[in-house]
mmCIF file of C-alpha atoms in Angstrom:
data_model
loop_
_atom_site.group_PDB
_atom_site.id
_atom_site.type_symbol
_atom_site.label_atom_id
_atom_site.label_comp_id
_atom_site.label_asym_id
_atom_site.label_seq_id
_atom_site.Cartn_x
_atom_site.Cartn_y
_atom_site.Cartn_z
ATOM 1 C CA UNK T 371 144.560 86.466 75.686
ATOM 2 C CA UNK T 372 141.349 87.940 74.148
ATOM 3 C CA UNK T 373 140.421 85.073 71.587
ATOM 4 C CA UNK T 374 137.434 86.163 68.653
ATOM 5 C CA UNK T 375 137.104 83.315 67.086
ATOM 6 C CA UNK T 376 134.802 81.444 67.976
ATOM 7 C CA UNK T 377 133.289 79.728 64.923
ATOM 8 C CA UNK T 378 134.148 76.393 65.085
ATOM 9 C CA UNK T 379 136.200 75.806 68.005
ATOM 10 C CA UNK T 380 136.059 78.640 70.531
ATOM 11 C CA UNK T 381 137.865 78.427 74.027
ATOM 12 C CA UNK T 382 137.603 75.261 75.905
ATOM 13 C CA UNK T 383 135.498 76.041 79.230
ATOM 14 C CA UNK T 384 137.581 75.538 82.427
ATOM 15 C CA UNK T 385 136.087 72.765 83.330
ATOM 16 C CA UNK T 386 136.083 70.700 80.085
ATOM 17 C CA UNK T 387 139.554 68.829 80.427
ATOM 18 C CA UNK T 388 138.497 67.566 84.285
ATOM 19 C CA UNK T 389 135.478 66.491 82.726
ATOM 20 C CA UNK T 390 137.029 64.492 79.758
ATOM 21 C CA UNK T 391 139.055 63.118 81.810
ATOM 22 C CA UNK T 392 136.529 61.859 83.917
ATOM 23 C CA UNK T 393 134.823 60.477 80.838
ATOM 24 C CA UNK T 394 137.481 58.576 79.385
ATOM 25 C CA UNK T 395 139.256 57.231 82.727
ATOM 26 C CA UNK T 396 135.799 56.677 84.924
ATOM 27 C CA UNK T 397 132.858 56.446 82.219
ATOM 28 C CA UNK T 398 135.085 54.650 79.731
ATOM 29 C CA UNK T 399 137.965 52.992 81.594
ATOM 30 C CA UNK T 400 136.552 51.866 84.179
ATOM 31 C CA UNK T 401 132.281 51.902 83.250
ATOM 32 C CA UNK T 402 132.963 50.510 80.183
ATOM 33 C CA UNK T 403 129.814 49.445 78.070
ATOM 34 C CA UNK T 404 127.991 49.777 81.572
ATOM 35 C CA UNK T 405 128.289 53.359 81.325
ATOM 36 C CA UNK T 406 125.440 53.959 78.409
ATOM 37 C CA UNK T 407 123.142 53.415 81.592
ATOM 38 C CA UNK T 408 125.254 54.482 84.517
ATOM 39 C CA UNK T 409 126.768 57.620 83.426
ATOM 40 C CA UNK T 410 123.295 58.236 81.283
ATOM 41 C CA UNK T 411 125.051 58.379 77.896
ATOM 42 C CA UNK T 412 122.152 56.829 76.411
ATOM 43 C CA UNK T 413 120.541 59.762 77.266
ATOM 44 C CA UNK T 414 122.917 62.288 76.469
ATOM 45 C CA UNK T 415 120.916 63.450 72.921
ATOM 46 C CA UNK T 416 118.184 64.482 74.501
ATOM 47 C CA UNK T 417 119.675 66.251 77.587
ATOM 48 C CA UNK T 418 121.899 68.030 75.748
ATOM 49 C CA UNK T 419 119.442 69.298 73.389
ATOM 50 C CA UNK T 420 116.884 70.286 75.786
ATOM 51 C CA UNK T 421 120.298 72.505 76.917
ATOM 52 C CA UNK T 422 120.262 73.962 73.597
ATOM 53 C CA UNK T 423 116.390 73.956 72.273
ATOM 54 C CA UNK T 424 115.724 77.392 74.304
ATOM 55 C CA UNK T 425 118.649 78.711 71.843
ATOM 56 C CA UNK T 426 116.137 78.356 68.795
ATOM 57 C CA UNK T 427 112.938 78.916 70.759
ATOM 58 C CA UNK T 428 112.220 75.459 70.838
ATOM 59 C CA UNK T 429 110.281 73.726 73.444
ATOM 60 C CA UNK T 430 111.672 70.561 75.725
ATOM 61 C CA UNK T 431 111.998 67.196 74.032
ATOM 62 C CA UNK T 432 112.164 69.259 70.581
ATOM 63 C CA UNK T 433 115.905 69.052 69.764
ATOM 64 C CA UNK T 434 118.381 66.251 70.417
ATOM 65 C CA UNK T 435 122.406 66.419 69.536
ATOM 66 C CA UNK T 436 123.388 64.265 67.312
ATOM 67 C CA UNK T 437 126.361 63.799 64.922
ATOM 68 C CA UNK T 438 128.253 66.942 62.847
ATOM 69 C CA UNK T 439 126.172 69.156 60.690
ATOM 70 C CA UNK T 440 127.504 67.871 57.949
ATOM 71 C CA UNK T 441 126.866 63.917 58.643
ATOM 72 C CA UNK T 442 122.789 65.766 59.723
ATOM 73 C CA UNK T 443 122.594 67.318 56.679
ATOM 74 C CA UNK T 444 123.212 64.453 54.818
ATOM 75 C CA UNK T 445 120.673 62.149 56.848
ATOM 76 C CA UNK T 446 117.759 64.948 56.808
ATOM 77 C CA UNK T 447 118.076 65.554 52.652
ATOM 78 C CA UNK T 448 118.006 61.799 52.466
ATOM 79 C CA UNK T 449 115.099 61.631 54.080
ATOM 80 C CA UNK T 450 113.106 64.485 52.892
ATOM 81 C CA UNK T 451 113.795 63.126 49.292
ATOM 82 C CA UNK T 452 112.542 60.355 49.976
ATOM 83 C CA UNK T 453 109.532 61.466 51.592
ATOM 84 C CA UNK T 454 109.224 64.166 48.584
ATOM 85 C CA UNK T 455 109.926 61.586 46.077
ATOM 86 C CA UNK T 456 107.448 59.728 47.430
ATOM 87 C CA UNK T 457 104.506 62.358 47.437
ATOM 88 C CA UNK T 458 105.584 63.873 43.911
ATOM 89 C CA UNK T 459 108.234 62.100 41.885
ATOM 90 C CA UNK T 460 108.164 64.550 38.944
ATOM 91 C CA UNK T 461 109.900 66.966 41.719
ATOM 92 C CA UNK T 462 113.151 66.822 40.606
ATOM 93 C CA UNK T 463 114.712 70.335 42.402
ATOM 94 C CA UNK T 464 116.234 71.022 45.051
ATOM 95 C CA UNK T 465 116.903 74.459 45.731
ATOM 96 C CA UNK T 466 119.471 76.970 47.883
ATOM 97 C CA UNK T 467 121.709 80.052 47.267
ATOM 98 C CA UNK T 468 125.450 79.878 45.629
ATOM 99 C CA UNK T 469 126.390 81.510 48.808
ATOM 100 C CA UNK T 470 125.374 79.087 50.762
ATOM 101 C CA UNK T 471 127.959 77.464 53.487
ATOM 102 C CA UNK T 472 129.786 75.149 50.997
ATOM 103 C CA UNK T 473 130.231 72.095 53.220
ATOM 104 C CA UNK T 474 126.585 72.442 52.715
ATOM 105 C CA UNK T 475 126.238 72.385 48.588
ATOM 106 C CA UNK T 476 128.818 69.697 48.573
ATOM 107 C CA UNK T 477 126.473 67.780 50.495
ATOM 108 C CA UNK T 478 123.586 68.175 48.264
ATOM 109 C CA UNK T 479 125.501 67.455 44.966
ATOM 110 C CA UNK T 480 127.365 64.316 46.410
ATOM 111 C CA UNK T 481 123.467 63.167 47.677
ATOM 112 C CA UNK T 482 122.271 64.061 43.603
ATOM 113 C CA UNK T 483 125.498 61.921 41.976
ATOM 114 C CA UNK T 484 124.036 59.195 44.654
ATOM 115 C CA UNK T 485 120.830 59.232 43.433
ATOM 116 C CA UNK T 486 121.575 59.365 39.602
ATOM 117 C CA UNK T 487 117.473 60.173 39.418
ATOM 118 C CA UNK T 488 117.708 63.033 37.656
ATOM 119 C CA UNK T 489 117.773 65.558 40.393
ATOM 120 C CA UNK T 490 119.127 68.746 39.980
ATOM 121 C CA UNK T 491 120.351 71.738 42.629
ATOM 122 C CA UNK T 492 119.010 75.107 41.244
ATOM 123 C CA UNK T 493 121.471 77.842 43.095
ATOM 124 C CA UNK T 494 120.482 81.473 42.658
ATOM 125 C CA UNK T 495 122.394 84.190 43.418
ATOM 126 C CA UNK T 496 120.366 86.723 45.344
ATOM 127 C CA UNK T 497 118.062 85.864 48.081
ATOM 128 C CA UNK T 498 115.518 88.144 46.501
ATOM 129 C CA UNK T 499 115.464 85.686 43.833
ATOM 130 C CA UNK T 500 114.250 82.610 46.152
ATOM 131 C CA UNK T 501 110.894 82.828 45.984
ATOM 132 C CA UNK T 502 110.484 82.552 42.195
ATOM 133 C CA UNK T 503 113.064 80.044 42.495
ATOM 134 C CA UNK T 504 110.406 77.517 44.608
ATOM 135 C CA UNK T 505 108.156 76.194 41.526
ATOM 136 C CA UNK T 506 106.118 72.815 41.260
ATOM 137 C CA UNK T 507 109.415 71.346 40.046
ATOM 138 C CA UNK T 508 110.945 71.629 43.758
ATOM 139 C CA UNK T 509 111.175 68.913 46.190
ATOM 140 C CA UNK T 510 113.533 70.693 48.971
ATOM 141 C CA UNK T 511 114.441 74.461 50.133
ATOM 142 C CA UNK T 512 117.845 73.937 51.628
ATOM 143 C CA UNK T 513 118.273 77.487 53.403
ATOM 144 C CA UNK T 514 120.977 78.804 55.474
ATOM 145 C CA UNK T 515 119.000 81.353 58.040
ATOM 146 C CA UNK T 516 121.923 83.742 58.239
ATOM 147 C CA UNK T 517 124.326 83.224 55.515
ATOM 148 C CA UNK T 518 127.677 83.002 56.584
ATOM 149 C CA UNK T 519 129.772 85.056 54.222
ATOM 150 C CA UNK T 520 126.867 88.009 53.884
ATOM 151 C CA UNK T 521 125.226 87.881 57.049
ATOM 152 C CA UNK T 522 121.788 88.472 55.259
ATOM 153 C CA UNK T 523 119.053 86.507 57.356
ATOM 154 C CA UNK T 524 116.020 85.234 55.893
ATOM 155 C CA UNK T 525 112.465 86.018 56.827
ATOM 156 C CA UNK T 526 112.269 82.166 58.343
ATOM 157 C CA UNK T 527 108.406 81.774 58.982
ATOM 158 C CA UNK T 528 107.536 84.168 55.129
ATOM 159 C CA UNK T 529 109.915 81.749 53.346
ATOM 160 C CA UNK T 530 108.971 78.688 55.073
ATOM 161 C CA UNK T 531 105.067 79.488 54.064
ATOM 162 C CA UNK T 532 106.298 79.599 50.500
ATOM 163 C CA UNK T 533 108.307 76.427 50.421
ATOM 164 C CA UNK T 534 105.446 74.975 51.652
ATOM 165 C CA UNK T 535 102.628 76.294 49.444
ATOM 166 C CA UNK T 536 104.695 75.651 46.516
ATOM 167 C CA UNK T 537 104.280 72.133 47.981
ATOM 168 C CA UNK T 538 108.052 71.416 48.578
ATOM 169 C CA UNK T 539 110.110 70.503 52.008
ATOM 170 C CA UNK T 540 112.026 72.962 54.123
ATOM 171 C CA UNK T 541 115.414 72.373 55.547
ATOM 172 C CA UNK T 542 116.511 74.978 57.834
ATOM 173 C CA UNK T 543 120.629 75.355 58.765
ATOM 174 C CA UNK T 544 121.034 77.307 61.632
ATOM 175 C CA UNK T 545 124.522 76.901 62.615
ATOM 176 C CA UNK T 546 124.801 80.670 62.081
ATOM 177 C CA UNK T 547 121.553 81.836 64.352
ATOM 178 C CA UNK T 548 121.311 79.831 66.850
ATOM 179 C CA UNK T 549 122.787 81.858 70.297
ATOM 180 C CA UNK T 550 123.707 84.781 67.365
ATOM 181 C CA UNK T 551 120.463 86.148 66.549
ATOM 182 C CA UNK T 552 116.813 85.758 67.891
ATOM 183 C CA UNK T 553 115.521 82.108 66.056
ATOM 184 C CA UNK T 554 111.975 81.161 67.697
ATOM 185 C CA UNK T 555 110.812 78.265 65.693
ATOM 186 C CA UNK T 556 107.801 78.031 68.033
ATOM 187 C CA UNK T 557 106.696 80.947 66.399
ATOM 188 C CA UNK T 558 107.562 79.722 63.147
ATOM 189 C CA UNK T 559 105.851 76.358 63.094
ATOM 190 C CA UNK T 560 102.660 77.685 64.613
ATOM 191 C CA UNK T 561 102.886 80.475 60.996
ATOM 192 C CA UNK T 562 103.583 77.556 58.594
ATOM 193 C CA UNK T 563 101.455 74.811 57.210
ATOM 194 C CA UNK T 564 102.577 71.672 58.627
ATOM 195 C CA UNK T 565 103.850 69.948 55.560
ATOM 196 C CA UNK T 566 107.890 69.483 57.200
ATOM 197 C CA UNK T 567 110.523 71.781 58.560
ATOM 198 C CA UNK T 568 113.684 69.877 59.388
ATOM 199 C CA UNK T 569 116.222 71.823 61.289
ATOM 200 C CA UNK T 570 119.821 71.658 61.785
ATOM 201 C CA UNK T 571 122.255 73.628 63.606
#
């Protein structure tokens, strides 16, 4: 069978139903709480995404795999508004494309209703349009780097430099670039004022 979708659940490797069983009748049956330590589950984060970092072009100890993208998404936006609130609470905006991923704009509306500040998401409906977008009313850019449905990809280190010198937070998705297309955020970070670039794939 020749099987082309992969986005989302692709084909199992060969080896993945030896090794969950191994997990859940060794490591779990039998290791039991022991196994955070013994079978290094503990540590399984950061292994994992030192797996994955040169995927992105990041560096070792740089990425650790954690939750959905979804249940990320909603931790990171917390936690940049917060941070942005706490610089500049007249910024009020957070901004991203109508063509962005829904799960993703679900995300950040359910976080606004939540919040019940007075925050608003500002959608446009080009990507040409971002830029002017990104004013001193904007807390976070939450960007998809290759948009799913258009496959346009964004100049990542040009737009993060904007985000930032408008004075706002970037939040990157790259659950469409990463192993896709070329994503070096090495690059990117050392091109960028270091206000914050969170990242999730």
């Amino acid at each position: 069978m020749i099987y082309l979708d992969g986005n989302s659940l692709g084909v199992p490797p060969k080896a993945a139903a030896a090794r969950a069983a191994s997990v859940i009748g060794g490591e779990w049956g039998e290791g039991l709480i022991r196994s955070w330590n013994t079978a290094g589950w503990f540590a399984l984060p950061k292994r994992l995404g030192n797996k994955l970092a040169t995927l992105i072009g990041a560096g070792e100890d740089e990425v650790v795999v954690t939750d959905t993208i979804s249940a990320n998404l909603f931790k990171i936006l917390s936690a940049a508004v917060k941070h942005a609130n706490a610089r500049d609470p007249k910024r009020r905006v957070i901004v991203s494309e109508r063509s962005n991923f829904p799960t993703d704009l679900y995300i950040a509306q359910g976080l606004i209703e939540q919040l019940d500040r007075g925050y608003e998401l500002r959608l446009v409906d080009d990507p040409s349009e971002l830029p002017a977008a990104i004013d001193e009313h904007t807390a976070i850019a939450m960007i998809t780097h290759v948009n799913y449905r258009t496959g346009y990809m964004h100049h990542m280190a040009a737009l993060t430099r904007t985000i930032h010198e408008a004075g706002a937070f970037a939040v990157w998705d790259l659950a469409h670039s990463a192993d896709a297309v070329p994503v070096d955020l090495k690059t990117v970070s050392a091109r960028i004022t270091p206000l914050a670039a969170r990242i999730s794939i």
